[in-house]
Coordinates of C-alpha atoms and ligand atoms in Angstrom, one line a residue:
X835 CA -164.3 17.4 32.1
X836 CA -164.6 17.3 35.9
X837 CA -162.3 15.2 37.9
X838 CA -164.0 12.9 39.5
X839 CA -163.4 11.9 43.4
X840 CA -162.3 8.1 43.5
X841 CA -163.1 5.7 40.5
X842 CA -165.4 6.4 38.1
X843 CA -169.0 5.4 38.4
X844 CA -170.5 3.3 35.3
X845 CA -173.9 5.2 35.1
X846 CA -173.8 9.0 35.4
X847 CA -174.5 10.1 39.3
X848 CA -177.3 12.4 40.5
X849 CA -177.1 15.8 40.6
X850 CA -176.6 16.1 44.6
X851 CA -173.5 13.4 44.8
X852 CA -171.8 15.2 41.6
X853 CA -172.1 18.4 43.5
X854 CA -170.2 16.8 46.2
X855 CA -167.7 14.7 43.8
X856 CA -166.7 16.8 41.2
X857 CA -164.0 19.9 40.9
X858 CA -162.3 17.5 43.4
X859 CA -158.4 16.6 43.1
X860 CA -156.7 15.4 46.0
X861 CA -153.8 14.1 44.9
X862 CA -153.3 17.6 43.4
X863 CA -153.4 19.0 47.0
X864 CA -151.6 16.9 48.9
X865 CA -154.4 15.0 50.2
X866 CA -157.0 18.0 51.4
X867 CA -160.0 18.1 50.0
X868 CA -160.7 21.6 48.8
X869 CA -157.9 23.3 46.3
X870 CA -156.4 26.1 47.8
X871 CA -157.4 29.7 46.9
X872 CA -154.5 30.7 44.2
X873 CA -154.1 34.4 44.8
X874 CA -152.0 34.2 41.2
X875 CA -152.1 36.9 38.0
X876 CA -147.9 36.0 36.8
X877 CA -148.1 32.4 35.7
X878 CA -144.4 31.4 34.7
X879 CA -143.2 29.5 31.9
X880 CA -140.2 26.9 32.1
X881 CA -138.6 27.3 28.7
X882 CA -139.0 30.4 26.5
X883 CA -140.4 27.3 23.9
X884 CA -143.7 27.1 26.4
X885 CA -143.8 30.6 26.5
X886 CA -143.8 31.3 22.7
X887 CA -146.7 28.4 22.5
X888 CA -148.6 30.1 25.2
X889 CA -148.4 26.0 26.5
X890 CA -149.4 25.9 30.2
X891 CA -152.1 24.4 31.7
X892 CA -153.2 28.2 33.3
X893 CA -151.7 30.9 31.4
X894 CA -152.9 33.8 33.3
X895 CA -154.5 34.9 36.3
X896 CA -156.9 36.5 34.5
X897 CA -158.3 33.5 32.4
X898 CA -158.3 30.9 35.1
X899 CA -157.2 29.1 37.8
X900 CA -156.9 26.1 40.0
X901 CA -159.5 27.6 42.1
X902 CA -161.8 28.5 39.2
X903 CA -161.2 25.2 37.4
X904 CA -162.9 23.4 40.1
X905 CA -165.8 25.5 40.7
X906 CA -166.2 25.4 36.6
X907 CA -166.8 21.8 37.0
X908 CA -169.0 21.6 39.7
X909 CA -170.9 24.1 37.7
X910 CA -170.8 22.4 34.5
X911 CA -171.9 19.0 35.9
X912 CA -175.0 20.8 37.9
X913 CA -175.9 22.3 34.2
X914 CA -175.6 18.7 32.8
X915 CA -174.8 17.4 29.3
X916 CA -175.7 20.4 27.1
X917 CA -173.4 22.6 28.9
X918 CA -170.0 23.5 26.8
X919 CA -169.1 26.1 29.4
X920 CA -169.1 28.1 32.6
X921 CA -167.8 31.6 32.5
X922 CA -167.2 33.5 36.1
X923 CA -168.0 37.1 36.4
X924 CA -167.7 39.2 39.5
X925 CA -171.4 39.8 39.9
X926 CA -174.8 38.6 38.8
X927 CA -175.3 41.9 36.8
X928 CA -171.8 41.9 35.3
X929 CA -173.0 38.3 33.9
X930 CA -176.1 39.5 32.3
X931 CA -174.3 42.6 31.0
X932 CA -171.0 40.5 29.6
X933 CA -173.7 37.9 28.0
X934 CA -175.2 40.7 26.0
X935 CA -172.4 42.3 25.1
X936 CA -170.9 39.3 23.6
X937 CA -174.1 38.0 21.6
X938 CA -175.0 41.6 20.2
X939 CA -173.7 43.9 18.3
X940 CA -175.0 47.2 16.7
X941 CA -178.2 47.1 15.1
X942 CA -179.3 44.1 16.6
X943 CA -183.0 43.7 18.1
X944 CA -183.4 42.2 21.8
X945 CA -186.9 40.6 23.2
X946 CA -186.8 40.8 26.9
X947 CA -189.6 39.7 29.2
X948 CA -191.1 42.6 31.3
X949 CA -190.8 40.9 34.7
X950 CA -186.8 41.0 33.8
X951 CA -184.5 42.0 36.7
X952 CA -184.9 45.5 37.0
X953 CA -180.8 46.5 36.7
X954 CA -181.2 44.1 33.5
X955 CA -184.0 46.7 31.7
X956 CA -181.5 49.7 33.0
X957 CA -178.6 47.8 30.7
X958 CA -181.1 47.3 28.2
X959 CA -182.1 50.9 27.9
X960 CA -178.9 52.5 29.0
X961 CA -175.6 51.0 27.5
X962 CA -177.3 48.8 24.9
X963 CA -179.5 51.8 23.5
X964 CA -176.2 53.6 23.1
X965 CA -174.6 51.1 21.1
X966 CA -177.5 51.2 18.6
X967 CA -178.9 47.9 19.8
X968 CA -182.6 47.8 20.5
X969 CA -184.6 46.4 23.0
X970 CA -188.7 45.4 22.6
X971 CA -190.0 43.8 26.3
X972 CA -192.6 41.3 26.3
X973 CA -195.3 39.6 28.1
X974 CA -193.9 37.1 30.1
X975 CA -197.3 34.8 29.6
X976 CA -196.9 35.3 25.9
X977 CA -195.6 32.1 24.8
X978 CA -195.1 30.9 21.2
X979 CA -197.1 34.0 20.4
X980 CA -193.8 35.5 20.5
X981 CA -193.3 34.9 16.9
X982 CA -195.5 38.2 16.1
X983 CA -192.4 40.1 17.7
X984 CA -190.1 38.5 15.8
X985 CA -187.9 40.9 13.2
X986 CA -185.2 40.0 10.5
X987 CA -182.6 41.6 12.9
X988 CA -184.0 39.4 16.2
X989 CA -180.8 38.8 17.5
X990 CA -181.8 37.0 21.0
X991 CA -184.3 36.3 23.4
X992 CA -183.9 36.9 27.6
X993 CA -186.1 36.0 29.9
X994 CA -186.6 35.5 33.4
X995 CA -188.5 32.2 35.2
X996 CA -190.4 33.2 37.1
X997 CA -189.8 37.0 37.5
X998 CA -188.0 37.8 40.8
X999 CA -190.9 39.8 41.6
X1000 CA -193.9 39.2 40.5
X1001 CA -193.1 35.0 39.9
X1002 CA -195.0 35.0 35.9
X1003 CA -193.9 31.8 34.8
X1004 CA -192.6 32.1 31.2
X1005 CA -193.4 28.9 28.8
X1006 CA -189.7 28.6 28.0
X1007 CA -189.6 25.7 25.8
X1008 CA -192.3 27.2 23.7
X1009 CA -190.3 30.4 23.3
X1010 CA -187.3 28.7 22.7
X1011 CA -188.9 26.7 19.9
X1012 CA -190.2 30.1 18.2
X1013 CA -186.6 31.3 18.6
X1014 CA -184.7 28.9 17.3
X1015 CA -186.8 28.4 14.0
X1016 CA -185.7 32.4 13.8
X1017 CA -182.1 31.5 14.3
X1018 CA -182.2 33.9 17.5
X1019 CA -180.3 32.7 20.7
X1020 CA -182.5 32.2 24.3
X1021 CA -180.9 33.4 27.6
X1022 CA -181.7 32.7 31.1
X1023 CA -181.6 34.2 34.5
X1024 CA -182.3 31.4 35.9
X1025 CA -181.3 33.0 39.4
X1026 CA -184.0 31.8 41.1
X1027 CA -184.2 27.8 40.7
X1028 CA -181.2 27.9 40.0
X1029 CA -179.8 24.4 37.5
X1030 CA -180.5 22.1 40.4
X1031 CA -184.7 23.2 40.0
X1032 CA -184.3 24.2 37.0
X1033 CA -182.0 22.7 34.0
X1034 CA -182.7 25.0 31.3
X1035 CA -180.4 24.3 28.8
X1036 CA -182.3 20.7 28.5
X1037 CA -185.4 22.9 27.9
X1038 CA -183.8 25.1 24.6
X1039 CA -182.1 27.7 26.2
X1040 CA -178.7 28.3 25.1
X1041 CA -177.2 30.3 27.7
X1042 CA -177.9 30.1 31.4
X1043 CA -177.2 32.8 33.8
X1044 CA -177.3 33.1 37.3
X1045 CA -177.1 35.8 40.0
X1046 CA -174.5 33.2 42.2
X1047 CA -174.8 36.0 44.8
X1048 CA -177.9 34.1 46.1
X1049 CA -178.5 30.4 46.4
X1050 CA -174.6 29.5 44.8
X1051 CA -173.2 31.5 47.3
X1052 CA -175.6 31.1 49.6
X1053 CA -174.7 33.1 52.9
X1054 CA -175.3 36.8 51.9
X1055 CA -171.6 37.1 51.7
X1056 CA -170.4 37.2 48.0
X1057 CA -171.1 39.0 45.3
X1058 CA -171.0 36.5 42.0
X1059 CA -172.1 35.6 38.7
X1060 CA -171.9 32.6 36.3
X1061 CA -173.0 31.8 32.4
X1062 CA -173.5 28.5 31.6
X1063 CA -173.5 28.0 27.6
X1064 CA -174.6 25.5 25.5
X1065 CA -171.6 24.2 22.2
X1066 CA -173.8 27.0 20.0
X1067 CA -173.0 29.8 22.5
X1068 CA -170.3 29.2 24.5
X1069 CA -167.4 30.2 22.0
X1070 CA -169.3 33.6 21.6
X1071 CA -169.4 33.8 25.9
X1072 CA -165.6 32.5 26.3
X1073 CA -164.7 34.8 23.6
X1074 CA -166.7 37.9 24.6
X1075 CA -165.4 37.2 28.9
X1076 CA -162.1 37.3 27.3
X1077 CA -162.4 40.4 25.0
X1078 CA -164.2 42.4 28.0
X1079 CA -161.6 41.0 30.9
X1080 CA -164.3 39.5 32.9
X1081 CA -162.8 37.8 36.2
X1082 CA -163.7 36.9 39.6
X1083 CA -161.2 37.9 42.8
X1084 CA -160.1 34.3 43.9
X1085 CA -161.6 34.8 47.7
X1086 CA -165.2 34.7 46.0
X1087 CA -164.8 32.1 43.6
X1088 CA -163.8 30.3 46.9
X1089 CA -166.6 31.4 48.7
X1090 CA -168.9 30.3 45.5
X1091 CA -167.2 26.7 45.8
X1092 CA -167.6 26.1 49.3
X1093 CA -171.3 27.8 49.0
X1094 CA -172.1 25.3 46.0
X1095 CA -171.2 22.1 48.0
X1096 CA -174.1 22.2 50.3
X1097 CA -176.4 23.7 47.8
X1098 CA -178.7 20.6 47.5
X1099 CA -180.0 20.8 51.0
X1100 CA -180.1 24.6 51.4
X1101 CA -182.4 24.6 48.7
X1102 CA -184.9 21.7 49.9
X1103 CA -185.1 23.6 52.7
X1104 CA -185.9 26.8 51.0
X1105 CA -188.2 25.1 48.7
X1106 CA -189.9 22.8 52.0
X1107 CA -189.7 26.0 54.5
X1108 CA -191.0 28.4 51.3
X1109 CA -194.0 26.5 50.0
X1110 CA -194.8 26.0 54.5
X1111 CA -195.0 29.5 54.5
X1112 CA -196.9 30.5 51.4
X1113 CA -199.5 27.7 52.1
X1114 CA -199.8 29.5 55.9
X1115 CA -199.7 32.8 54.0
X1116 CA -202.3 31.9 51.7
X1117 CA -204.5 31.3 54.0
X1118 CA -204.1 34.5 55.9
X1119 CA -207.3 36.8 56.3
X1120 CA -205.1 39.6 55.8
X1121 CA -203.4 38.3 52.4
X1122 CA -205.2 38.7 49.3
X1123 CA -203.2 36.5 47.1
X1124 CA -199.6 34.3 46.8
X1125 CA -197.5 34.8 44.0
X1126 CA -195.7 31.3 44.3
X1127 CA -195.7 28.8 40.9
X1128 CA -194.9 26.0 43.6
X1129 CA -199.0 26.2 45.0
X1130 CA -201.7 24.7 43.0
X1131 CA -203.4 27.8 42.5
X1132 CA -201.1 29.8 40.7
X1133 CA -200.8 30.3 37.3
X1134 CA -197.4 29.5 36.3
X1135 CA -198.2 25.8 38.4
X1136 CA -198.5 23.5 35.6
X1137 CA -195.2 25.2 34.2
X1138 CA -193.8 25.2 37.1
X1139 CA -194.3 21.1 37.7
X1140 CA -193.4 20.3 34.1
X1141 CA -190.3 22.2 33.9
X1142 CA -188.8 22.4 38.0
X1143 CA -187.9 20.1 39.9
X1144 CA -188.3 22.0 42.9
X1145 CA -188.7 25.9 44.1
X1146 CA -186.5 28.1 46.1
X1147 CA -188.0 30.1 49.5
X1148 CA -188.4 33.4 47.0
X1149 CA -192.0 34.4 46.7
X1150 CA -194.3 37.3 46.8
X1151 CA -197.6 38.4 48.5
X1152 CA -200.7 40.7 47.6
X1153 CA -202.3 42.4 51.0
X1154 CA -206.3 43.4 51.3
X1155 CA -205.6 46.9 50.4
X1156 CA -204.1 49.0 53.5
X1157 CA -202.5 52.4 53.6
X1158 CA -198.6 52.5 53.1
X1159 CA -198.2 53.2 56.7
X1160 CA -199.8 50.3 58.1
X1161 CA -197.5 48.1 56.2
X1162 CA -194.8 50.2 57.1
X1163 CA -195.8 49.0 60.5
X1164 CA -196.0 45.6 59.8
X1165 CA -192.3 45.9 58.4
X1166 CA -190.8 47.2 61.4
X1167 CA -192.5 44.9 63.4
X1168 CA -191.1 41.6 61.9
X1169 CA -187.7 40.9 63.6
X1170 CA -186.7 37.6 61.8
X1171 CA -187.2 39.1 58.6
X1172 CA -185.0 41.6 57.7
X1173 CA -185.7 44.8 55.6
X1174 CA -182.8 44.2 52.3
X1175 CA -182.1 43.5 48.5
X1176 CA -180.8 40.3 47.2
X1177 CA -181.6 37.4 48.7
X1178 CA -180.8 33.3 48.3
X1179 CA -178.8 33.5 51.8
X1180 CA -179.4 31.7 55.0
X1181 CA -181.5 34.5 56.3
X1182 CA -185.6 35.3 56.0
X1183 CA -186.3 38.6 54.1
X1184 CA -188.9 41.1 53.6
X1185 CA -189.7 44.1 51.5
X1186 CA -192.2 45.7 49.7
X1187 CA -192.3 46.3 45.8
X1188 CA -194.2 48.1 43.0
X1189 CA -193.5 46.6 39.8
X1190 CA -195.4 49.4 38.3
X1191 CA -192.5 51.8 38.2
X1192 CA -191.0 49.5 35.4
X1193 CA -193.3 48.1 33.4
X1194 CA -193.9 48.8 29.9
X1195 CA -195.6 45.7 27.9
X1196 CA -197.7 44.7 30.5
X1197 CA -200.0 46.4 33.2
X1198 CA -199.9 45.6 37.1
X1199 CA -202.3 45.8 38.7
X1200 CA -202.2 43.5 42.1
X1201 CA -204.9 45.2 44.0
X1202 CA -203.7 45.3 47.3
X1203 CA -199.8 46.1 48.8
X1204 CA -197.3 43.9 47.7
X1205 CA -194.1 42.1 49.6
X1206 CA -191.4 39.8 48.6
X1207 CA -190.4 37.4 50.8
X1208 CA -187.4 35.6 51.1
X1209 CA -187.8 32.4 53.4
X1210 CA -184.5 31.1 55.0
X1211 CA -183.4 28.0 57.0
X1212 CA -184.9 29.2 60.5
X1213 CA -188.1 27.1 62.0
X1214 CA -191.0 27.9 60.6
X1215 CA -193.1 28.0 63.4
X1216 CA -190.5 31.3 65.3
X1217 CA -191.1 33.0 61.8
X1218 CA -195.1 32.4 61.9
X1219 CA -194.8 33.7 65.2
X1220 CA -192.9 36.6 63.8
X1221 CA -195.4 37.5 60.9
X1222 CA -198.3 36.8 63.3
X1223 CA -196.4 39.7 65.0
X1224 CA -196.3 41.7 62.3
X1225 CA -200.2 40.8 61.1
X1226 CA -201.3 42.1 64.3
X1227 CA -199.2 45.8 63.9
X1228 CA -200.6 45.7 60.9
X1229 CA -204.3 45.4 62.3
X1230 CA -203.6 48.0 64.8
X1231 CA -202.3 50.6 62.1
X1232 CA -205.2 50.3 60.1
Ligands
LIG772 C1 -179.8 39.7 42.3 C2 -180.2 39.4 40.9 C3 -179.4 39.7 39.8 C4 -178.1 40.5 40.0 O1 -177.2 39.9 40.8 P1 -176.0 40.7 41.5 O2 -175.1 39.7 42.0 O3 -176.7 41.5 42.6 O4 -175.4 41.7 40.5 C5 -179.8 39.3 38.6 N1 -180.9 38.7 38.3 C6 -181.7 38.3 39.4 C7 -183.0 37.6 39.1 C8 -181.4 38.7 40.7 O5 -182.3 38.4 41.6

């Protein structure tokens, strides 16, 4: 368990004060608040006893630390009570890749959702076709008509809510449901809300991942990734992290911590300054359609309100149809939002997409240039201005 800041409260604290109170022991640092960063791999034993029983609190720099221990907890206590574990990798993709790899083995069938992050489907196809493991994608919409894909050898289930692209909004509980009744295991990159929006391990999914490299971290300065596994899971994850030597360097599990403290108002925010912004958007002349499950009009809303609690500043537009070079224009243009992958930092982003170069279960068919958005923690009104900016390029080009 965490250790908790100062006495123990009788009734269980809200998600915002435990990711101020736990992972927190002072008297264990002489008084400061945050542990130090232990820069450690040699952890020495006092007696050769301890060392024959492996007995020591940290055994290795490789399977923990101080450091990691408390960002662990603050983790786990975000994920809530279904959470068993929270394993560290060094990036969001090496925490999708380890999960795999430790829930599949050879001759195993995979059902992933074809919005999945697009590195995922290269794993999929690459290593995991290699190994003899196969991988069918789905339609994200499909709900508990996933049962038709279903095969004796269905090992697991990965999906994505909402895609990081094109923002479907998968019925997760309903495809958990199918899942479980096939004894198959559900996974998560749940990058985008991440467990403060969206607790999906209360919703049937039994392991959680997240890209940490965006809202955990926070400040476009880490690269990170966590699981988060439910008691079914987690020896399979803790055993698999071990078995594949899955670690974090100690600076960015630091960086992860201190990003993770102020998490709860970076992301209200996002999710305030985001839905702003796609309401303003939505109402351009120039915009054909919002991809955003937050607004009433889209799709994925009623999802979205049933199993969120809030959304992050991630969302997508469709343009009236205009040549490449006139949105080219428009993206040179902008200056507060800047041209680059990844996202979740303090920063506005733009770029445009084409999920068409991917998909293989579903057709997309937008009808009309599409952007991503990233919407950071400047005013709103300077980055109206901006896009106003940009709209008006974009007119001029055309
Ligand atoms: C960025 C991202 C990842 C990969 O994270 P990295 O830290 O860049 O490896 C995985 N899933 C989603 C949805 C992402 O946006």
């Amino acid at each position: 368990m965490d250790s908790s800041h100062g006495s123990r409260p009788s009734t269980p604290q809200q998600p915002e004060t435990r990711l101020v109170t736990a992972g927190r022991d002072p008297k264990a640092q002489k008084g400061f608040v945050n542990p130090p960063v232990f820069h450690g791999s040699t952890v020495l034993y006092p007696t050769a006893e301890d060392l024959h029983a492996h007995r020591a609190e940290f055994t290795y720099g490789r399977h923990g630390s101080p450091t990691t221990r408390a960002l662990q907890d603050v983790l786990k206590g975000l994920e809530g009570p279904q959470c068993a574990g929270v394993g560290l990798a060094p990036s969001g993709l090496a925490a999708i890749t380890t999960t795999l790899l430790a829930v599949l083995k050879t001759g195993d069938h995979l059902l992933v959702c074809d919005n999945v992050y697009r590195p995922t489907r290269n794993f999929c196809n690459g290593m995991l076709t290699r190994l003899g493991i196969t991988t069918e994608y789905f339609d994200p919409l499909i709900g508990a008509g996933i049962e038709k894909l279903f095969k004796p050898n269905t090992r697991a289930v990965l999906v994505e809510a909402p895609g990081s692209q094109s923002f479907e909004m998968p019925d997760i509980p309903a495809i958990a449901a199918v899942a479980h009744a096939k004894d198959a295991l559900v996974i998560d990159d749940n990058t985008w809300a991440t467990p403060l929006f969206h607790r999906s391990l209360d919703l049937g999914v039994d392991i959680s991942m997240q890209a940490a490299t965006k809202y955990i971290g926070g400040h476009s300065d880490i690269m990170f990734g966590t699981i988060s596994a439910n008691a079914k899971a987690w020896p399979l994850i803790t055993d698999g992290i071990r078995q594949l030597g899955v670690c974090a360097g100690p600076d960015d599990v630091y960086l992860a911590l201190r990003g993770v403290r102020t998490l709860s108002v970076r992301l209200a925010q996002h999710h305030r300054s985001g839905l702003e912004m796609a309401r303003w958007l939505a109402a351009r002349p120039e915009v054909a359609r919002v991809l955003h499950p937050g607004l009433e009009t889209d799709p994925g809303h009623t999802i979205w309100k049933r199993d969120f609690t809030g959304a992050s500043g991630l969302f997508s537009i469709v343009l009236k149809p205009a040549p490449q070079k006139a949105v080219d224009t428009l993206l040179d243009t902008v200056k507060l939002f800047g041209m680059g992958f990844s996202w979740g930092g303090f920063e506005s982003l733009i770029i445009p997409f084409d999920c068409n170069e991917y998909r293989t279960a579903t057709k997309w068919s937008p009808g009309g240039p599409t952007l991503r958005l990233h919407i950071g923690l400047e005013n709103t009104d300077d980055l109206k201005t901006d896009l106003d900016r940009g709209f008006a390029a974009l007119k001029a080009a055309l």
